[in-house]
CSV table of C-alpha atoms and ligand atoms in Angstrom, one decimal:
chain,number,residue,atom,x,y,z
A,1,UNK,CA,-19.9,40.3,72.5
A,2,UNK,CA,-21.1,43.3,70.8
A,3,UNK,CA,-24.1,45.5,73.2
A,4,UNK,CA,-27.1,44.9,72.4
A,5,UNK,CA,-28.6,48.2,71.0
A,6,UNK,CA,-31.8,49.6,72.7
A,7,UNK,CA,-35.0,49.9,70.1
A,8,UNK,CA,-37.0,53.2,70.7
A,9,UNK,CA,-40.0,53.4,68.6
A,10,UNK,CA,-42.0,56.6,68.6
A,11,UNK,CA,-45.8,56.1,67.6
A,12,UNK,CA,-47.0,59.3,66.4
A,13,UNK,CA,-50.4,58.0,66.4
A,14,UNK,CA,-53.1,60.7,65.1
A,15,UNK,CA,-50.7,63.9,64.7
A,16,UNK,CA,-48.9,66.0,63.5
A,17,UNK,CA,-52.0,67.8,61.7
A,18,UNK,CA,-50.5,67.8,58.5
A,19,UNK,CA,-47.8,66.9,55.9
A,20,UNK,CA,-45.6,70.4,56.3
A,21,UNK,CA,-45.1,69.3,60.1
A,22,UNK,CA,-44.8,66.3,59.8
A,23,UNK,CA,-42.2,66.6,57.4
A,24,UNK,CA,-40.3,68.7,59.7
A,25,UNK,CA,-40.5,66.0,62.5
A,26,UNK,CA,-39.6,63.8,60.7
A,27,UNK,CA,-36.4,65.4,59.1
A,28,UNK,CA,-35.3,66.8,62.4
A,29,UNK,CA,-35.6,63.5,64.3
A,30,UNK,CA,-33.8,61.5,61.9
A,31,UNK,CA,-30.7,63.9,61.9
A,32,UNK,CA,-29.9,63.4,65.1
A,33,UNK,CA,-31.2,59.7,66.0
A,34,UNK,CA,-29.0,58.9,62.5
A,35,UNK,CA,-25.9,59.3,64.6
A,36,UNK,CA,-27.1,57.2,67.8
A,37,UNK,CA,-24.5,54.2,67.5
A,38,UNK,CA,-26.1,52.5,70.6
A,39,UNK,CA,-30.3,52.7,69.1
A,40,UNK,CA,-31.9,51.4,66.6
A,41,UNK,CA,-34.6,54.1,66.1
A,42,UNK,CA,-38.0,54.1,64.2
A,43,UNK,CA,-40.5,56.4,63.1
A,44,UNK,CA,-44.3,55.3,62.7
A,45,UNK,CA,-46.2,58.2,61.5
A,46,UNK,CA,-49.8,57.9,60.3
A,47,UNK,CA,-50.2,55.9,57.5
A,48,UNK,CA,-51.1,59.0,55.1
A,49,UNK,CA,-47.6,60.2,55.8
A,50,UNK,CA,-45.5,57.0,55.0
A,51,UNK,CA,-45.1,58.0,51.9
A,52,UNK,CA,-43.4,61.2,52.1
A,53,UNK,CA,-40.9,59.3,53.9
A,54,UNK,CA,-40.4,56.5,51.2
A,55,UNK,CA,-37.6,54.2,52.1
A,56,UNK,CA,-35.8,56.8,54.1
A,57,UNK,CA,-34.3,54.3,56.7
A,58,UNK,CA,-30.6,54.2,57.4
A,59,UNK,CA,-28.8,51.2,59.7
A,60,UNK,CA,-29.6,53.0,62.6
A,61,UNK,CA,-33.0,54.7,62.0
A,62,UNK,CA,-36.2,52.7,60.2
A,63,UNK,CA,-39.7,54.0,59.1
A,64,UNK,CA,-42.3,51.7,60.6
A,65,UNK,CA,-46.3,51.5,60.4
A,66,UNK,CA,-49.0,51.9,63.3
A,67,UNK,CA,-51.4,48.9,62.1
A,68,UNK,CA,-52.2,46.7,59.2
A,69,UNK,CA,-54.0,44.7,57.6
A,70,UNK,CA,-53.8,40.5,57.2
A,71,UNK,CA,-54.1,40.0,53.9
A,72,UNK,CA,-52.3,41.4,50.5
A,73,UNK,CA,-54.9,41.5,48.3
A,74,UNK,CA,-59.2,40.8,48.4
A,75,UNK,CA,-61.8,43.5,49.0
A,76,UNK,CA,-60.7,45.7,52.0
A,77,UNK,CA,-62.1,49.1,52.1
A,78,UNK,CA,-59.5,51.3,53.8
A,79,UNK,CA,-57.0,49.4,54.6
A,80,UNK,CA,-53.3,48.9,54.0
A,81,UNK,CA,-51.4,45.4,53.4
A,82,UNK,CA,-48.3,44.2,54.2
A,83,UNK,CA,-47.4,44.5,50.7
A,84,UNK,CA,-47.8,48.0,50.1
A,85,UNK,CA,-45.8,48.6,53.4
A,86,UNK,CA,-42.8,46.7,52.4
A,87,UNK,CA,-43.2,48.4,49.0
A,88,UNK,CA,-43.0,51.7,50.6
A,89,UNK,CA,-39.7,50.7,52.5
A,90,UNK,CA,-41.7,50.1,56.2
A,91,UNK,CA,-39.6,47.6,58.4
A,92,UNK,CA,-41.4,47.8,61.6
A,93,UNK,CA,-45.3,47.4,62.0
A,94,UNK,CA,-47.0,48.1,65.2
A,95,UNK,CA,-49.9,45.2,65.8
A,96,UNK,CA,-52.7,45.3,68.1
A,97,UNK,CA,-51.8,48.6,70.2
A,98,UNK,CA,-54.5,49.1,73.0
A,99,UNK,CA,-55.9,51.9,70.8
A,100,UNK,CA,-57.0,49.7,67.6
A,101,UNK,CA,-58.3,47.0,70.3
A,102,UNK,CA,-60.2,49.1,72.1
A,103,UNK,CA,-62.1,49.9,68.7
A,104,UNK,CA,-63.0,45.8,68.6
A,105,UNK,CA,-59.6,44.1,67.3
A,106,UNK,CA,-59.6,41.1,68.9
A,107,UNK,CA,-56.7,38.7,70.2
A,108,UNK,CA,-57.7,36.3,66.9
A,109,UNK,CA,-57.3,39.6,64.4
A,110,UNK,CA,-54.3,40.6,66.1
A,111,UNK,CA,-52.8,37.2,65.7
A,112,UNK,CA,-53.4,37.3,61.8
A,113,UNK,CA,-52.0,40.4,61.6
A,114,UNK,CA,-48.8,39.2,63.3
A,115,UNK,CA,-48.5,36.2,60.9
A,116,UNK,CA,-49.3,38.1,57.9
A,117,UNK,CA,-46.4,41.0,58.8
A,118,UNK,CA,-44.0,38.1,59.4
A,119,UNK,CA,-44.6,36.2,56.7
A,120,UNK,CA,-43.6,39.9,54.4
A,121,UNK,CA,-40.8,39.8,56.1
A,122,UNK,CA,-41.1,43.1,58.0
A,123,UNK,CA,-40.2,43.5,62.5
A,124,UNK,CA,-43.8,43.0,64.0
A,125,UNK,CA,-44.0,45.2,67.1
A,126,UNK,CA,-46.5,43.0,69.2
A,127,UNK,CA,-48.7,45.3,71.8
A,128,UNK,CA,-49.5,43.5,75.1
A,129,UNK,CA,-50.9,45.0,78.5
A,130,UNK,CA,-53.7,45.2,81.1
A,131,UNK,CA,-56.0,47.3,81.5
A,132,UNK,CA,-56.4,47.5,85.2
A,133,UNK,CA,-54.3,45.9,87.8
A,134,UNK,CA,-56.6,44.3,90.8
A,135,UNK,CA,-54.8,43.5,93.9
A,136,UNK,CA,-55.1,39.5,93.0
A,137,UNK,CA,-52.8,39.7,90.6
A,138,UNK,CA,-55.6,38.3,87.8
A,139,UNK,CA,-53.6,40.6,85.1
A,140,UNK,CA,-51.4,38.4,84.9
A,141,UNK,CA,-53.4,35.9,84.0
A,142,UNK,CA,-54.8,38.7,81.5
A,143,UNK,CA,-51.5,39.2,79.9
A,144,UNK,CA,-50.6,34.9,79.4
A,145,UNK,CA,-53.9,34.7,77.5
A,146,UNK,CA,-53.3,37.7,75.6
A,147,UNK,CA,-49.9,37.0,74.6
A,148,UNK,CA,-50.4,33.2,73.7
A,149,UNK,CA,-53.6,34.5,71.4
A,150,UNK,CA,-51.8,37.4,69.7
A,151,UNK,CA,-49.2,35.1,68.9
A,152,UNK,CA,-51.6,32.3,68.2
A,153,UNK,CA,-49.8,30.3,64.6
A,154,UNK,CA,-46.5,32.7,64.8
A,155,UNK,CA,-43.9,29.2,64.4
A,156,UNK,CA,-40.8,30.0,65.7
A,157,UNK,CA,-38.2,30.6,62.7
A,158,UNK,CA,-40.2,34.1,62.6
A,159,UNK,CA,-39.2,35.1,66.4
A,160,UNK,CA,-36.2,37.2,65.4
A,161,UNK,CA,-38.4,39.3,63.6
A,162,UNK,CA,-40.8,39.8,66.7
A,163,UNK,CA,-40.4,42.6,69.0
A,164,UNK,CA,-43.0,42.7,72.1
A,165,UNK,CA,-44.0,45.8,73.7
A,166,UNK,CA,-45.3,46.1,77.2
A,167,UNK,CA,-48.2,49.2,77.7
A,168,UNK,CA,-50.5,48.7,80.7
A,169,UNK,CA,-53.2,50.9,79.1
A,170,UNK,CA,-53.4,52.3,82.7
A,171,UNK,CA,-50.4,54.2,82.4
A,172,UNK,CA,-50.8,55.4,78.9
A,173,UNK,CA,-51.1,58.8,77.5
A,174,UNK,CA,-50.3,60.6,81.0
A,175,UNK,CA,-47.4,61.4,82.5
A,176,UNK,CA,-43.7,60.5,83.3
A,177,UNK,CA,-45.5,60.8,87.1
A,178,UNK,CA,-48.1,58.4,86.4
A,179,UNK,CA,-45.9,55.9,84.2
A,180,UNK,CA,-45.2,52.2,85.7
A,181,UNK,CA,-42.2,52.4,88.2
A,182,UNK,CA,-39.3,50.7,86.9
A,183,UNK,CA,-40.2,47.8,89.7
A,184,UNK,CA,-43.0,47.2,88.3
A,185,UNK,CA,-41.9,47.5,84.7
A,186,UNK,CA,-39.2,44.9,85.0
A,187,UNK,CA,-41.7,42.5,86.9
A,188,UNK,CA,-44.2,42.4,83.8
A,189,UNK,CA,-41.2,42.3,81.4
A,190,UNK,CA,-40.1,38.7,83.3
A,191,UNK,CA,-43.4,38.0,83.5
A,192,UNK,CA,-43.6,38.3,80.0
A,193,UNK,CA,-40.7,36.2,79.0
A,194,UNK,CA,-41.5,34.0,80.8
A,195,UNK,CA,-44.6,33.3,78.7
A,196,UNK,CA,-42.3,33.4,75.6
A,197,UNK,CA,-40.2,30.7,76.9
A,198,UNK,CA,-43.1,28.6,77.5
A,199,UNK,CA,-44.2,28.7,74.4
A,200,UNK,CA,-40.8,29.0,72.1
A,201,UNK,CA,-38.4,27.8,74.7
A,202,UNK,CA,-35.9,30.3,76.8
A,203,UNK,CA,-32.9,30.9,74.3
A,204,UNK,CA,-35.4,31.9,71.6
A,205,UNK,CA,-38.0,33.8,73.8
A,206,UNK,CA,-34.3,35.9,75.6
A,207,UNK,CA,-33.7,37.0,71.6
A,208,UNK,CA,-36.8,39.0,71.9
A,209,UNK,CA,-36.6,42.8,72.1
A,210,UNK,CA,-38.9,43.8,75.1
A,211,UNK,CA,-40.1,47.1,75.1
A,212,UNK,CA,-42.1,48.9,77.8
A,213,UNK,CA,-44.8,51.8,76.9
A,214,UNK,CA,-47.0,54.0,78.8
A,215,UNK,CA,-46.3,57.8,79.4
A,216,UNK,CA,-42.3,57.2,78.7
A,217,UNK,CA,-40.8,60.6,78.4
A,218,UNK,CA,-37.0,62.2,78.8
A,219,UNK,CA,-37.2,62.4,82.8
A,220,UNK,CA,-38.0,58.3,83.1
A,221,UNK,CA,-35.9,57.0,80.1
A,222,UNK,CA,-32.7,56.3,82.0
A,223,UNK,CA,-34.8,54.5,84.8
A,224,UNK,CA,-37.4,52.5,82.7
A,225,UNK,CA,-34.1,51.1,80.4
A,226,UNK,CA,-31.7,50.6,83.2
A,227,UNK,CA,-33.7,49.5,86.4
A,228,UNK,CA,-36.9,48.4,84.6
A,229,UNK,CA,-34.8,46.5,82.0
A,230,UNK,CA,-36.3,47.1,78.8
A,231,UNK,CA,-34.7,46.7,75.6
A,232,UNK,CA,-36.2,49.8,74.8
A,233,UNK,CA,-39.7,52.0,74.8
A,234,UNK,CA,-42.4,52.8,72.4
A,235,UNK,CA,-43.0,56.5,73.0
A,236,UNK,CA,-46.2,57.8,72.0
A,237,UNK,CA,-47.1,61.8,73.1
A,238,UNK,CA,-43.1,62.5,73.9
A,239,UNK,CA,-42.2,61.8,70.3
A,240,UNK,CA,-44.3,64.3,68.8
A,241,UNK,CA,-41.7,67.2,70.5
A,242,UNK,CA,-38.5,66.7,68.2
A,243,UNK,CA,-36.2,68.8,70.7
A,244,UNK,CA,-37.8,66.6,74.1
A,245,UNK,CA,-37.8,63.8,71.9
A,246,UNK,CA,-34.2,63.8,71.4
A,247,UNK,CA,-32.9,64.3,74.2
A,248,UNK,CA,-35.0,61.1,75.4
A,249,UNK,CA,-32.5,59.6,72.6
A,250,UNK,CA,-29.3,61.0,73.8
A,251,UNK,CA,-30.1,59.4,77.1
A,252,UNK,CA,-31.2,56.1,75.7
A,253,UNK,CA,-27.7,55.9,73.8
A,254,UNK,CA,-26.0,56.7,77.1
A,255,UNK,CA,-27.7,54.0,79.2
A,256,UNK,CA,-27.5,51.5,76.2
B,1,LIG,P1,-47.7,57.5,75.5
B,1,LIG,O1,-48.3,56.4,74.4
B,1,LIG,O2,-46.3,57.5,75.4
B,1,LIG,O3,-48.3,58.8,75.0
B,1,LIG,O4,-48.2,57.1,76.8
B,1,LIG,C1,-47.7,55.2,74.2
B,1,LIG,C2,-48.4,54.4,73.3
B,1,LIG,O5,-49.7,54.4,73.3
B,1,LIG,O6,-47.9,53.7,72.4
């Protein structure tokens, strides 16, 4: 059976500061993750970059979105459908990250998002995680509900276009120090699973790409992938650095 190739997504968030740079990450990212035969690898810059990078995707590299909205057309000030993002030659769309929650998306929002990426027929990067742990294990509990909501109307014929990625918001945007211990990391990812299966049953929920998040940089990728077991990590300050960035790659397609 042919490996299964490990999915890095790098979530650029609010940077680089403008066009020129980004242009430059961009090109010098793709170069090099282009010839990666074990990773799939996608770029999700800010939204008023995507189109500088206008279907610019190869088999092994894909440009992807940060957020959208749930609806192709209607009055939407500021926002960006599905539509256009398929248009634009977007296969991957990041949905509810901890950063567009904490400004009020709820679990029912996120959830219409999901079905309304799916339904375009574009990969829907699901973002899951706790904020806090407590010593009762409640986050767990946390992280059913959230999952089962986000995915709330998501039938399962669109589950092999569903990627899920673990961030425990606690461990995000710090670093490879303060990142979840692999341990840990490939407790929550069972955990998660485990919720997939109970909804969608086990052989679909073990088709789903699980990724883990949260201050992933070059000196913890071997360990998060290998030991922590995910199918790969969505990197959010350590792929803004092409050079770091890459060799975070190299050793992803070594461990894959
Ligand atoms: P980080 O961000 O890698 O900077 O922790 C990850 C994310 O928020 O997706």
């Amino acid at each position: 059976m042919a490996k299964k190739k490990k999915l890095i997504v790098a979530n650029w968030k609010m940077s680089p500061a403008n066009a020129a740079l980004a242009r430059v990450l961009f090109a010098k990212t793709k170069r090099v993750a282009s010839r990666f035969e074990n990773l799939l690898t996608v770029i999700c810059p800010p939204f008023v970059y995507t189109s500088l990078f206008t279907h610019a995707g190869t088999s092994r590299f894909f440009l992807g979105a940060q957020d959208v909205h749930w609806s192709n057309s209607g009055r939407a000030t500021g926002e960006v459908s599905p539509e256009m993002l398929h248009d634009l030659g977007v296969s991957y769309v990041i949905v509810g990250h901890s950063e567009r929650r904490a400004l009020g998306e709820s679990d029912e929002v996120v959830s219409k998002k999901m079905n309304a990426v799916l339904k375009e027929g574009l990969k829907a990067i699901l973002c899951v995680g706790e904020r806090e742990r407590d010593a009762e294990a409640h986050y767990f509990d946390f992280l059913r509900d959230q999952i089962r909501q986000s995915l709330s109307g998501v039938k399962p014929r669109f589950l092999s276009d569903l990627v899920v990625a673990y961030e425990p918001i606690w461990a995000i945007g710090k670093s490879s120090r303060e990142a979840m211990t692999p341990r840990d990391v490939l407790e929550s990812l069972l955990f998660v699973k485990k919720v997939l299966s109970d909804i969608y049953g086990q052989q679909a929920a073990e088709a789903v790409p699980l990724l883990y998040g949260g201050s992933a940089e070059e000196s913890n990728t071997a360990t998060l992938l290998k030991e922590g077991g995910a199918d790969g990590l969505l990197v959010g300050h350590a792929s803004l650095d092409a050079e770091g960035f890459i060799k975070m790659l190299k050793c992803a397609n070594t461990v894959a």
